[in-house]
N, CA, C and O atoms as a Tinker XYZ file with bonds, in Angstrom:
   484  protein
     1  N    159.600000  110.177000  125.256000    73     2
     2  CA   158.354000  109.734000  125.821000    64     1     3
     3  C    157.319000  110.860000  125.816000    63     2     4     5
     4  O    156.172000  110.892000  125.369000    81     3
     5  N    157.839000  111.498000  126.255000    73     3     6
     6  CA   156.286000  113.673000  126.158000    64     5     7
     7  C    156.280000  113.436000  124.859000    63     6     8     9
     8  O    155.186000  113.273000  124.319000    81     7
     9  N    157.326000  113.375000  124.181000    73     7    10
    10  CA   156.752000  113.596000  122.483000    64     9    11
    11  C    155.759000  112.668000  122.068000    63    10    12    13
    12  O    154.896000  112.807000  121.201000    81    11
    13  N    156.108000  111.293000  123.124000    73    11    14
    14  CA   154.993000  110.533000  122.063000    64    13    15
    15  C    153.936000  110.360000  122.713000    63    14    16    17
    16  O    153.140000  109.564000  122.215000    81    15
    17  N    153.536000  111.060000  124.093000    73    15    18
    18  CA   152.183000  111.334000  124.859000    64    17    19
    19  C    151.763000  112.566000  123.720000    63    18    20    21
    20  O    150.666000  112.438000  123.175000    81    19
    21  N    152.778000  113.982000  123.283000    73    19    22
    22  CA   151.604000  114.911000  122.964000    64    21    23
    23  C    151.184000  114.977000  121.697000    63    22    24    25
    24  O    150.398000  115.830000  121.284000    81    23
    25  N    151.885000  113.729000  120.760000    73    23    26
    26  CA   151.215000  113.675000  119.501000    64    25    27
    27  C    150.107000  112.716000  119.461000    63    26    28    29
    28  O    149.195000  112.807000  118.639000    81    27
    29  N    150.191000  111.743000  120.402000    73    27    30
    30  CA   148.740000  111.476000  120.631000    64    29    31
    31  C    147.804000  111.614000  121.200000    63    30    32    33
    32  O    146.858000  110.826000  121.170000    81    31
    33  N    147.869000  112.846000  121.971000    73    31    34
    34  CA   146.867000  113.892000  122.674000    64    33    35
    35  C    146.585000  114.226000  121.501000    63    34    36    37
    36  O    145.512000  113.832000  121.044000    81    35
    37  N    147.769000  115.329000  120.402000    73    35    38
    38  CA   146.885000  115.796000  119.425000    64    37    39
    39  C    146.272000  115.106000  118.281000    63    38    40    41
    40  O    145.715000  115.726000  117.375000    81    39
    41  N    146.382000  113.684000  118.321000    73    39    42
    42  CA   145.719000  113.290000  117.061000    64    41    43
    43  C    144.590000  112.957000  117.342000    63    42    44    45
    44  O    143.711000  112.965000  116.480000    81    43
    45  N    144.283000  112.482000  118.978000    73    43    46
    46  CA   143.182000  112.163000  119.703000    64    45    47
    47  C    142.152000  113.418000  119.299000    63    46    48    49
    48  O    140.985000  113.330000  118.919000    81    47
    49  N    143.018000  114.687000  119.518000    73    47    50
    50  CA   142.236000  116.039000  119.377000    64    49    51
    51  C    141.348000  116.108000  117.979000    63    50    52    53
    52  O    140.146000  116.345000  117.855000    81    51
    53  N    142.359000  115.818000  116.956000    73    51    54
    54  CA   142.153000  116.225000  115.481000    64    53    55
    55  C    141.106000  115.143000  115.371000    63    54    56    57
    56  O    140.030000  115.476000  114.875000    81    55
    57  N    141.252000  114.027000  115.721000    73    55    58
    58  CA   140.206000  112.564000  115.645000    64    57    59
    59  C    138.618000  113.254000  116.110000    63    58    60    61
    60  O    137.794000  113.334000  115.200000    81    59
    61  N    138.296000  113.633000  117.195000    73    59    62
    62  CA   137.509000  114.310000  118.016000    64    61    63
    63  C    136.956000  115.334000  117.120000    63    62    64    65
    64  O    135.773000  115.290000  116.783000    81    63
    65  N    137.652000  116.136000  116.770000    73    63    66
    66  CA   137.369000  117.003000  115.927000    64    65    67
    67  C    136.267000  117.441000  114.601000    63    66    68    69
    68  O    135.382000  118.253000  114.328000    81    67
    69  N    137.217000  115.971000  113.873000    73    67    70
    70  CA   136.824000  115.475000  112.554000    64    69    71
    71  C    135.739000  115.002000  112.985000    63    70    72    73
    72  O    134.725000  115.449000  112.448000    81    71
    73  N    135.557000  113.897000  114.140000    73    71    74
    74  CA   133.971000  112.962000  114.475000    64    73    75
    75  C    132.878000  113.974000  114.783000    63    74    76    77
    76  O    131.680000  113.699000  114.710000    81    75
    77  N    133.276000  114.952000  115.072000    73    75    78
    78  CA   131.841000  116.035000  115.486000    64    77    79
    79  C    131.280000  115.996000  114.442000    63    78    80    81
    80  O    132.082000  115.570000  113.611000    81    79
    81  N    129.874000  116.304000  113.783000    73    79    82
    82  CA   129.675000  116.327000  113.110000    64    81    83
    83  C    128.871000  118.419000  112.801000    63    82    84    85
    84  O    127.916000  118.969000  113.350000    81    83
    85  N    129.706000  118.865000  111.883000    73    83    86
    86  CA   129.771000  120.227000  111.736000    64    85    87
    87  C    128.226000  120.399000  110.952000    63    86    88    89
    88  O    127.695000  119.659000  110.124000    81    87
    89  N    127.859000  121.369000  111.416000    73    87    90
    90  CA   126.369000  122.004000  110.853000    64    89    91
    91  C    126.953000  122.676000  109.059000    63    90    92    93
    92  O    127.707000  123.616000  108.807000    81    91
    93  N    126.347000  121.887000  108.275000    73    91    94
    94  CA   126.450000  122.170000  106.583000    64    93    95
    95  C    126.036000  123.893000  106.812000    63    94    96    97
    96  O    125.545000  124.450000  107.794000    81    95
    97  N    126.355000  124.310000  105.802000    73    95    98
    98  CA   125.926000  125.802000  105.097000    64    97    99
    99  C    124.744000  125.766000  104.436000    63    98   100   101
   100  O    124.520000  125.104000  103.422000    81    99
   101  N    123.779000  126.671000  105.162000    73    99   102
   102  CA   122.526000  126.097000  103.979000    64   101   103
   103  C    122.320000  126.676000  103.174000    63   102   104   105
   104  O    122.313000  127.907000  103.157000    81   103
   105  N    122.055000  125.809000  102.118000    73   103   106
   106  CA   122.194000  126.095000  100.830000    64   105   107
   107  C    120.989000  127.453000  100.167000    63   106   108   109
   108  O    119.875000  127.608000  100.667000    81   107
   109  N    121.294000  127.947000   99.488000    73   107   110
   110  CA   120.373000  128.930000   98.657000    64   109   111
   111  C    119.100000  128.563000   98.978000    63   110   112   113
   112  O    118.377000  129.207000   99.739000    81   111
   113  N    118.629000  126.973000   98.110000    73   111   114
   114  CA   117.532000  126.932000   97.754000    64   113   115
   115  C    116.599000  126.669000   98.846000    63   114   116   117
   116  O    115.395000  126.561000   98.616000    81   115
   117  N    117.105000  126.555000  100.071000    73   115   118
   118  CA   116.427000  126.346000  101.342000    64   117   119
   119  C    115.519000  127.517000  101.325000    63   118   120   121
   120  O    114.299000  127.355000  101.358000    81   119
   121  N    115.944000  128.432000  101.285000    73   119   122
   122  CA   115.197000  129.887000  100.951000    64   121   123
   123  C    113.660000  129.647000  100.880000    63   122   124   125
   124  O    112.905000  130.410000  101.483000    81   123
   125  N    113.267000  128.775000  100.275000    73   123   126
   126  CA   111.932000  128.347000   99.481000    64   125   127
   127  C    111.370000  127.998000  100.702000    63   126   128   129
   128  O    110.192000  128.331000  100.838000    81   127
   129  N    111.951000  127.360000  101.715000    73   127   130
   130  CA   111.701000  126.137000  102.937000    64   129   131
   131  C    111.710000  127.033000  103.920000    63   130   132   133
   132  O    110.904000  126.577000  104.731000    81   131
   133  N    112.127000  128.017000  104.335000    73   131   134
   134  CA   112.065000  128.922000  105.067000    64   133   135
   135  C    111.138000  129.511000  105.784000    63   134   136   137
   136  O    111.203000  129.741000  106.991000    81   135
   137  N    109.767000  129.909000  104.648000    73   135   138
   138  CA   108.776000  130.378000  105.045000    64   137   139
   139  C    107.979000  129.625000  105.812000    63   138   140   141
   140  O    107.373000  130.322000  106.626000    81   139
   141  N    107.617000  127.943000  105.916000    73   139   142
   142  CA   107.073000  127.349000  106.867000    64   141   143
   143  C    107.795000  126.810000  107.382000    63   142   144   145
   144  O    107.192000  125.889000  107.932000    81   143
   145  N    109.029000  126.745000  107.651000    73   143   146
   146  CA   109.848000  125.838000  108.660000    64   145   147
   147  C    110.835000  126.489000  109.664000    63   146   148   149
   148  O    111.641000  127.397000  109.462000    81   147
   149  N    110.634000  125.965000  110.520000    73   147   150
   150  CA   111.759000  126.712000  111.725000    64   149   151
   151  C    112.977000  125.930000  111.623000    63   150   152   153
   152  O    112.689000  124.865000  111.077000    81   151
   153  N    114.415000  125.999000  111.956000    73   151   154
   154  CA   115.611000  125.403000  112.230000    64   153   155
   155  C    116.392000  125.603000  113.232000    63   154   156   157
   156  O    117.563000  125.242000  113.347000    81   155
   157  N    115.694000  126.228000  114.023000    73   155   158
   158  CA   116.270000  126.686000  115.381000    64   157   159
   159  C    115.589000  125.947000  116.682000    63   158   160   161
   160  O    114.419000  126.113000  117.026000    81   159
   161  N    116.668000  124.990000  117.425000    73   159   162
   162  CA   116.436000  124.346000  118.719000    64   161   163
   163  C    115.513000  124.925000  119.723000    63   162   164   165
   164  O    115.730000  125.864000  120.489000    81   163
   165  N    114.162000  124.012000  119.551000    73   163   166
   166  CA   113.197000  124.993000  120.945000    64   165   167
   167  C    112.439000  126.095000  120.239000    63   166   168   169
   168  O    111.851000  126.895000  120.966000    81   167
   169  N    112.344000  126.296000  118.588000    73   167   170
   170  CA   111.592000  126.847000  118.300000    64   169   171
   171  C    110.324000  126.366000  118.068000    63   170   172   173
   172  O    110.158000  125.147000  118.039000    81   171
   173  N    109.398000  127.122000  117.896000    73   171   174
   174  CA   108.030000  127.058000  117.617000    64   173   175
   175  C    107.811000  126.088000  116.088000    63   174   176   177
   176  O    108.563000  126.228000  115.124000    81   175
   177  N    107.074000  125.474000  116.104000    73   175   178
   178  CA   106.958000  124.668000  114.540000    64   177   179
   179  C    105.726000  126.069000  113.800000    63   178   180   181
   180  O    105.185000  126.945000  114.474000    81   179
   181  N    105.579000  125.865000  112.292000    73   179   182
   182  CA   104.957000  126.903000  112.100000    64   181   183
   183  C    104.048000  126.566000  111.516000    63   182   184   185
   184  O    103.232000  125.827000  112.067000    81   183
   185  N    103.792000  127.169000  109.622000    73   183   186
   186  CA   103.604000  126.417000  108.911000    64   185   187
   187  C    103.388000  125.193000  108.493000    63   186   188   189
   188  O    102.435000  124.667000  107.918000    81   187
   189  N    105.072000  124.566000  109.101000    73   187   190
   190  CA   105.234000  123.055000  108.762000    64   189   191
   191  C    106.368000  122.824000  110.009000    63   190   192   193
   192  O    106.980000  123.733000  110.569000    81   191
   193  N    106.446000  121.893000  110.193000    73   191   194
   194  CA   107.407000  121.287000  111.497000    64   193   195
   195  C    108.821000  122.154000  111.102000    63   194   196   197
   196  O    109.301000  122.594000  110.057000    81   195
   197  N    109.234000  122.143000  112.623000    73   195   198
   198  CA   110.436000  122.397000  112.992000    64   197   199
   199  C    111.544000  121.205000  112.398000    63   198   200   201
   200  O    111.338000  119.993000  112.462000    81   199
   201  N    112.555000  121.744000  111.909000    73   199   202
   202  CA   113.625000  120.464000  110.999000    64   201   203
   203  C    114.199000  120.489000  111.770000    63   202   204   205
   204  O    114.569000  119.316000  111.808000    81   203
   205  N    114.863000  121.178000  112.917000    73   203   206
   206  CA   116.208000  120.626000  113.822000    64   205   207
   207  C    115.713000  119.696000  114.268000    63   206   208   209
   208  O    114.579000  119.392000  114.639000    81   207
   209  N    116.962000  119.083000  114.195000    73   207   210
   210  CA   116.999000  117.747000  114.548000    64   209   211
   211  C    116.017000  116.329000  113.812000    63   210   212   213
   212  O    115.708000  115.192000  114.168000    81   211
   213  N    115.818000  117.098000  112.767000    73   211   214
   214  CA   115.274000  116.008000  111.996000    64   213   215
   215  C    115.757000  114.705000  111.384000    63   214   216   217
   216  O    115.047000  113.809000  110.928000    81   215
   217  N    116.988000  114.742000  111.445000    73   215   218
   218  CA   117.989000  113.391000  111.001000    64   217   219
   219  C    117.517000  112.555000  111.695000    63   218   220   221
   220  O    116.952000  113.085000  112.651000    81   219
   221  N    117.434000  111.134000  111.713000    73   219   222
   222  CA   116.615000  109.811000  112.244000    64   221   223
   223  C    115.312000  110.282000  113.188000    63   222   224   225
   224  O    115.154000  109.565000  114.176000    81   223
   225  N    114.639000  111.056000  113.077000    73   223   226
   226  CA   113.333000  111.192000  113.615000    64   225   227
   227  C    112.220000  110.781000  112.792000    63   226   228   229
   228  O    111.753000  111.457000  111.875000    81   227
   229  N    111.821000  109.658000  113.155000    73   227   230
   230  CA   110.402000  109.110000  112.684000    64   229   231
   231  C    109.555000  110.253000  112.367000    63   230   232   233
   232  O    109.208000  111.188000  113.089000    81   231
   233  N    109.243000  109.956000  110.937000    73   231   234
   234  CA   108.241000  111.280000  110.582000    64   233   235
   235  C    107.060000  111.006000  111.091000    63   234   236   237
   236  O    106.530000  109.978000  111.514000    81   235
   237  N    106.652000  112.398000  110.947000    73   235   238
   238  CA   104.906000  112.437000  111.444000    64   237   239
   239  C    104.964000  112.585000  112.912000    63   238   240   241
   240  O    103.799000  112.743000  113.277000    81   239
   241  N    105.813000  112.613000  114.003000    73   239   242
   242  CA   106.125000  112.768000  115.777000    64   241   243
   243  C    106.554000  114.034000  116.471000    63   242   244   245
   244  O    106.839000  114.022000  117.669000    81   243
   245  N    106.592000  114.893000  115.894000    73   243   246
   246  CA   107.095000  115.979000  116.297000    64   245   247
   247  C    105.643000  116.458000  117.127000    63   246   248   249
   248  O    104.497000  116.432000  116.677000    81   247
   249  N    106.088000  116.883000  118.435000    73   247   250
   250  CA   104.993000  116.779000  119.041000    64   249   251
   251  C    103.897000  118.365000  119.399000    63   250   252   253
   252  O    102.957000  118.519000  120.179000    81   251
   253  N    104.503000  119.220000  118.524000    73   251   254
   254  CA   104.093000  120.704000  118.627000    64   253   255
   255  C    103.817000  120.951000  117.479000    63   254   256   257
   256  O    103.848000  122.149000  117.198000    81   255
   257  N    103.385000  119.828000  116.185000    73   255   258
   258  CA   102.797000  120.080000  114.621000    64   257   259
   259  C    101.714000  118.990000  114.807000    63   258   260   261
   260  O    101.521000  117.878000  115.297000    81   259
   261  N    101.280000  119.728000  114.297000    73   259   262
   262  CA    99.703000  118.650000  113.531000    64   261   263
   263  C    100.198000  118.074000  112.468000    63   262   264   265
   264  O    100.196000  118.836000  111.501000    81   263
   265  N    100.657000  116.947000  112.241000    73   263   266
   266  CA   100.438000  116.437000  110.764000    64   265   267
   267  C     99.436000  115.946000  110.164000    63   266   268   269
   268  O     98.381000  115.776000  110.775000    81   267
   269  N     99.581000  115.601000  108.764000    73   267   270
   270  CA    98.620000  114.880000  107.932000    64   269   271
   271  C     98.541000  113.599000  108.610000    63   270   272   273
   272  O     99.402000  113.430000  109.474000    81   271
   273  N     98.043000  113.033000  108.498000    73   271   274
   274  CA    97.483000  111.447000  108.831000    64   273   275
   275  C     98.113000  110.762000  107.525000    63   274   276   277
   276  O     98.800000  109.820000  107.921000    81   275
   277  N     98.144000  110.828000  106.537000    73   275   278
   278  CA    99.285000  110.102000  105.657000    64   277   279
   279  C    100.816000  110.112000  106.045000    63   278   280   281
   280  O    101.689000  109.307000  105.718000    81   279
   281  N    100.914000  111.368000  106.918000    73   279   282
   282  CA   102.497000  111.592000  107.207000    64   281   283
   283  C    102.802000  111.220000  108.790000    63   282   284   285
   284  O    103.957000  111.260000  109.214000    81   283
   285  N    101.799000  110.892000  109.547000    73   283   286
   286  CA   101.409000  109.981000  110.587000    64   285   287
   287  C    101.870000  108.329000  110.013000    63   286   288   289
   288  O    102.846000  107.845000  110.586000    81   287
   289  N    101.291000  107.597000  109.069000    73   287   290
   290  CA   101.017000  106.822000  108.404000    64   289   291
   291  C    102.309000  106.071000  108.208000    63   290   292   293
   292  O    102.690000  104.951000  108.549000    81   291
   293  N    102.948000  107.244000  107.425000    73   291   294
   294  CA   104.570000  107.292000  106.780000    64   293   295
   295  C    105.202000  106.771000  107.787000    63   294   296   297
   296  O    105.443000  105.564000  107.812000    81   295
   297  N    105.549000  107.561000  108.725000    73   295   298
   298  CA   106.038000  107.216000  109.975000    64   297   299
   299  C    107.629000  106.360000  110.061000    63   298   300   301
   300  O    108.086000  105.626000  110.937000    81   299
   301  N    108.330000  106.929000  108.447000    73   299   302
   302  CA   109.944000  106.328000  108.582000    64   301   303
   303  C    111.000000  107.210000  108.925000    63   302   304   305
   304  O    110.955000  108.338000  108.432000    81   303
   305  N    111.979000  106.903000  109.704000    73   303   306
   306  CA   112.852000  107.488000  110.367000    64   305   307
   307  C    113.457000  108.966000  108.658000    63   306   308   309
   308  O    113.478000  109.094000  107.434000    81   307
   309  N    113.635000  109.321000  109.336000    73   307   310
   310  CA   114.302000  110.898000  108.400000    64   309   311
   311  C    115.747000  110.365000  107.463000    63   310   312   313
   312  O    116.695000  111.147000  107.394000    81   311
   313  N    115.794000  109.562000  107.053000    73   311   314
   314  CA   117.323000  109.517000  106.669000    64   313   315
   315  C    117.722000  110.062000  105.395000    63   314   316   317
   316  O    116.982000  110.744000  104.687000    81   315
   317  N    118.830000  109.766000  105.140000    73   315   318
   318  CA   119.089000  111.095000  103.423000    64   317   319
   319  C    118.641000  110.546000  102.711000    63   318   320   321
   320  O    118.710000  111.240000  101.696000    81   319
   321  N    117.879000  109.144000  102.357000    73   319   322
   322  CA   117.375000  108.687000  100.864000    64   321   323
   323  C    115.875000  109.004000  101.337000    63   322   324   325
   324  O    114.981000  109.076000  100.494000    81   323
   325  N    115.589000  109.212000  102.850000    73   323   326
   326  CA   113.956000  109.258000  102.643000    64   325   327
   327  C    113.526000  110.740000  102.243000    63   326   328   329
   328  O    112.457000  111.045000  101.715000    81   327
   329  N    114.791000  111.791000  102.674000    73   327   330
   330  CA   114.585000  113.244000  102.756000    64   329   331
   331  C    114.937000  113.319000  101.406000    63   330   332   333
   332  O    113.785000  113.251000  100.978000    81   331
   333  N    115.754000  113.422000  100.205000    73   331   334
   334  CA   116.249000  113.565000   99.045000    64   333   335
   335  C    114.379000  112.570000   98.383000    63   334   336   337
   336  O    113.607000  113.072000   97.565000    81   335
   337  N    114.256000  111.719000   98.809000    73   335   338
   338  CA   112.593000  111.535000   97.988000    64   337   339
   339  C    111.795000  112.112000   97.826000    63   338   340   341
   340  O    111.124000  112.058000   96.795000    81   339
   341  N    111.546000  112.992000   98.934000    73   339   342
   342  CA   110.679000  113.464000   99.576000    64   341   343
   343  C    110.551000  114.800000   99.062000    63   342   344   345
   344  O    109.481000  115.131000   98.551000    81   343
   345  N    111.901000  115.940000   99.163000    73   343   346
   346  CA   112.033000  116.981000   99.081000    64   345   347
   347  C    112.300000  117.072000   97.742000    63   346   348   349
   348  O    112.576000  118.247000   97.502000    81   347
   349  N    112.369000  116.153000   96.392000    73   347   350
   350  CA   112.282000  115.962000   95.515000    64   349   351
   351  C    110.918000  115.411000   94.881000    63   350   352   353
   352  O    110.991000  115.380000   93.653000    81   351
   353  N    109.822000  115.016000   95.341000    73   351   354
   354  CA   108.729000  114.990000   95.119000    64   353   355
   355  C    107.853000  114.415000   96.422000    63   354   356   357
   356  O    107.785000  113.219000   96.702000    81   355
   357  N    106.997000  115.810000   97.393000    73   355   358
   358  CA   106.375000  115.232000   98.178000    64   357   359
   359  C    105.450000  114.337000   98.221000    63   358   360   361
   360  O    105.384000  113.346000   98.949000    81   359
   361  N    104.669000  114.737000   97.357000    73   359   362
   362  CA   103.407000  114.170000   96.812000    64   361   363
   363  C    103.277000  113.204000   96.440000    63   362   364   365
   364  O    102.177000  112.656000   96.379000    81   363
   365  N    104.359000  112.687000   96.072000    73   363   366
   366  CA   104.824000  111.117000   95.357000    64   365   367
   367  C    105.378000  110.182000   96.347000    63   366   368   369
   368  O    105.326000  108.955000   96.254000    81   367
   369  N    106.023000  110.998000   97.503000    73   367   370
   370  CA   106.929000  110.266000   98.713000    64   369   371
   371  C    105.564000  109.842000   99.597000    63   370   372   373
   372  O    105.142000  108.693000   99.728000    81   371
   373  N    105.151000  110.710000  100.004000    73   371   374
   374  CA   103.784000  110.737000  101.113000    64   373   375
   375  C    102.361000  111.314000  100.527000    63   374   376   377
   376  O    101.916000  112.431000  100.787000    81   375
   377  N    101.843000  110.505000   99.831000    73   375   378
   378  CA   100.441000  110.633000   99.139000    64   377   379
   379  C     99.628000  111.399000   99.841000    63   378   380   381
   380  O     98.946000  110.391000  100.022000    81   379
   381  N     99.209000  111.988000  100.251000    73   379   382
   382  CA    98.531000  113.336000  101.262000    64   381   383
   383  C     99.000000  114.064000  101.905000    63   382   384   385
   384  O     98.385000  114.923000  102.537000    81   383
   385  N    100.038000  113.925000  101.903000    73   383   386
   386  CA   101.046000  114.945000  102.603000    64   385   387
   387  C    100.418000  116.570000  102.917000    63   386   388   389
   388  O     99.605000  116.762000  102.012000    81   387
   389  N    100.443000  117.268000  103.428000    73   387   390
   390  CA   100.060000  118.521000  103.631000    64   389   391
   391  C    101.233000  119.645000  102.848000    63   390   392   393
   392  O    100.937000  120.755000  102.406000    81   391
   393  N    102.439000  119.088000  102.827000    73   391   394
   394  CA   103.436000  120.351000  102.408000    64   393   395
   395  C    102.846000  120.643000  100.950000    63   394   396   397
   396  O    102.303000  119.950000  100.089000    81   395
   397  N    103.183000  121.911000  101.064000    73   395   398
   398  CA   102.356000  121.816000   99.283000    64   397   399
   399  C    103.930000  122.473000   98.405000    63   398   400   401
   400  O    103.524000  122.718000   97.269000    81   399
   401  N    104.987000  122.723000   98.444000    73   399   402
   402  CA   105.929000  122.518000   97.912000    64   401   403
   403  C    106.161000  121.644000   97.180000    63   402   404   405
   404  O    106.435000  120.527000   97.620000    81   403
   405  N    106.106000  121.967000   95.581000    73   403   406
   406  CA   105.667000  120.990000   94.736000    64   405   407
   407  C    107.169000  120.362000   94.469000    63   406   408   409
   408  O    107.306000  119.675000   93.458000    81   407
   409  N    108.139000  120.542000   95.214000    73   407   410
   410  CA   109.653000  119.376000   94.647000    64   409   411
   411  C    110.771000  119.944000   94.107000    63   410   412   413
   412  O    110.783000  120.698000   93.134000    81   411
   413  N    111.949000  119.483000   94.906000    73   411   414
   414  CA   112.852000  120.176000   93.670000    64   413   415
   415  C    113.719000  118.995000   93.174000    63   414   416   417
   416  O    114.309000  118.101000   93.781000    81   415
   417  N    113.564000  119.374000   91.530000    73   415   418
   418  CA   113.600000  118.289000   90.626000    64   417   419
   419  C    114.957000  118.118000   90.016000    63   418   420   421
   420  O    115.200000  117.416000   89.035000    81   419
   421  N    116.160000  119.115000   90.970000    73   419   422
   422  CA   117.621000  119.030000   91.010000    64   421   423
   423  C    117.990000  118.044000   91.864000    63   422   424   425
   424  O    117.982000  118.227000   93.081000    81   423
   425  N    118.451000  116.571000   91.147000    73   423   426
   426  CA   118.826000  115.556000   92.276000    64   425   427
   427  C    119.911000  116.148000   93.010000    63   426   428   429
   428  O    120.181000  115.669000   94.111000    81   427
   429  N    120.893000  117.587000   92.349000    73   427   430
   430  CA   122.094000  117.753000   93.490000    64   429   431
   431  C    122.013000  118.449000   94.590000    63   430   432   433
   432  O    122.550000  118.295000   95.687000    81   431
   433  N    121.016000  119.524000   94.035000    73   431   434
   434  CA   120.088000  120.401000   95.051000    64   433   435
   435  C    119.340000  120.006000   96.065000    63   434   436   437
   436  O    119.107000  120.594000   97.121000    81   435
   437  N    118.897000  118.756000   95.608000    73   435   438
   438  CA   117.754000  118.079000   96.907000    64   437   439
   439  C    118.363000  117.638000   97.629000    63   438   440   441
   440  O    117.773000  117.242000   98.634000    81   439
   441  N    120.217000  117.396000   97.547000    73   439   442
   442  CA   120.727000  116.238000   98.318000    64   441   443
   443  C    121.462000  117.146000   99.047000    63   442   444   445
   444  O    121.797000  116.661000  100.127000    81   443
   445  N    121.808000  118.172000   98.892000    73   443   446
   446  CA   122.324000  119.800000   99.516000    64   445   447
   447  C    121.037000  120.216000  100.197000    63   446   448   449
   448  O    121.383000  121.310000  100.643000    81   447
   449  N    119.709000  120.045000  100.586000    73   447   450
   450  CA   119.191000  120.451000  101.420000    64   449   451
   451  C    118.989000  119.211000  102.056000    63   450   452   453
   452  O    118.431000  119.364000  103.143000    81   451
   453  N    119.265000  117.917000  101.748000    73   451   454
   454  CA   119.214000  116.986000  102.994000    64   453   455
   455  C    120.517000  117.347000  103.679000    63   454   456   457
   456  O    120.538000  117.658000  104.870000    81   455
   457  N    121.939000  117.292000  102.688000    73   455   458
   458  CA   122.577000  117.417000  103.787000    64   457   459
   459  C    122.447000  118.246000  104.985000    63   458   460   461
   460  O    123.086000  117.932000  105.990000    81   459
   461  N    121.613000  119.370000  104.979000    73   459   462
   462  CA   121.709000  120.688000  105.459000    64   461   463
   463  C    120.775000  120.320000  106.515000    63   462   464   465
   464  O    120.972000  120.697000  107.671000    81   463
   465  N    119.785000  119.619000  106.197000    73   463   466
   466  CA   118.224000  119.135000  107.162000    64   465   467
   467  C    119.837000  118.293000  107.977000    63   466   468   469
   468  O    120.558000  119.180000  108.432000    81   467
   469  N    120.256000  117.288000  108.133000    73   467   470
   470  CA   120.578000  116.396000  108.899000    64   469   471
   471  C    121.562000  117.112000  109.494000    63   470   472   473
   472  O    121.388000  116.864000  110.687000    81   471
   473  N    122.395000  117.774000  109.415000    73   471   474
   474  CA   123.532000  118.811000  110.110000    64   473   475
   475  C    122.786000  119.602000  111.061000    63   474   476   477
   476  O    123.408000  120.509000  111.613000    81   475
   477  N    121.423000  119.411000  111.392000    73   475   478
   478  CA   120.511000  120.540000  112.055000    64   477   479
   479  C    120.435000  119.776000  113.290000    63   478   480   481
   480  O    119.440000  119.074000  113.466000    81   479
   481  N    121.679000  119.832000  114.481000    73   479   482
   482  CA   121.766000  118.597000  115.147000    64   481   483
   483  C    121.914000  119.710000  116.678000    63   482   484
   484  O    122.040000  119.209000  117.796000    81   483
């Protein structure tokens, strides 16, 4: 009977574990993204908005950035097909957009800095 309470304590554990969801490694090319963006909880937005916590946050709301009024406009939740559009061609995702980061045109690369934007939890 203990044996079969503490293997399902520990699978409960390992279950728990696995469901957290772990902050990605960010990737190289974030590097580029760096200079106007903060990723740290409670930081200052700069340049360009703060990304923590950008996973399902309605764009254009962050309430310590000025946005564009097209990116007001936009106003769709953050998810990985809207961020992989986006960060793969802004200008094309959000027609006035202010970021002037002209895209990165590596579909595997763009999808390695969404993962990395949404792990920012």
């Amino acid at each position: 009977m203990k044996s079969g309470f503490a293997f399902a304590a520990a699978a409960a554990l390992v279950f728990a574990a696995s469901s957290a969801a772990a902050q990605v490694a960010k990737p190289p090319a974030f590097a580029a993204c760096q200079s106007c963006h903060a990723v740290t909880k409670g930081q200052k937005s700069g340049m360009g908005p703060n990304l923590f916590g950008v996973g399902g946050r309605k764009a254009g709301t962050l309430a310590d950035y000025k946005y564009s009024p097209a990116m007001v406009k936009y106003g769709q939740p953050w998810t990985r097909a809207n961020l992989i559009e986006f960060i793969s061609n802004p200008r094309t995702a959000v027609p006035g957009t202010k970021m002037i980061y002209p895209g990165q045109k590596n579909p595997q690369i763009a999808g390695q800095l969404a993962d990395y934007l949404l792990s920012l939890k």
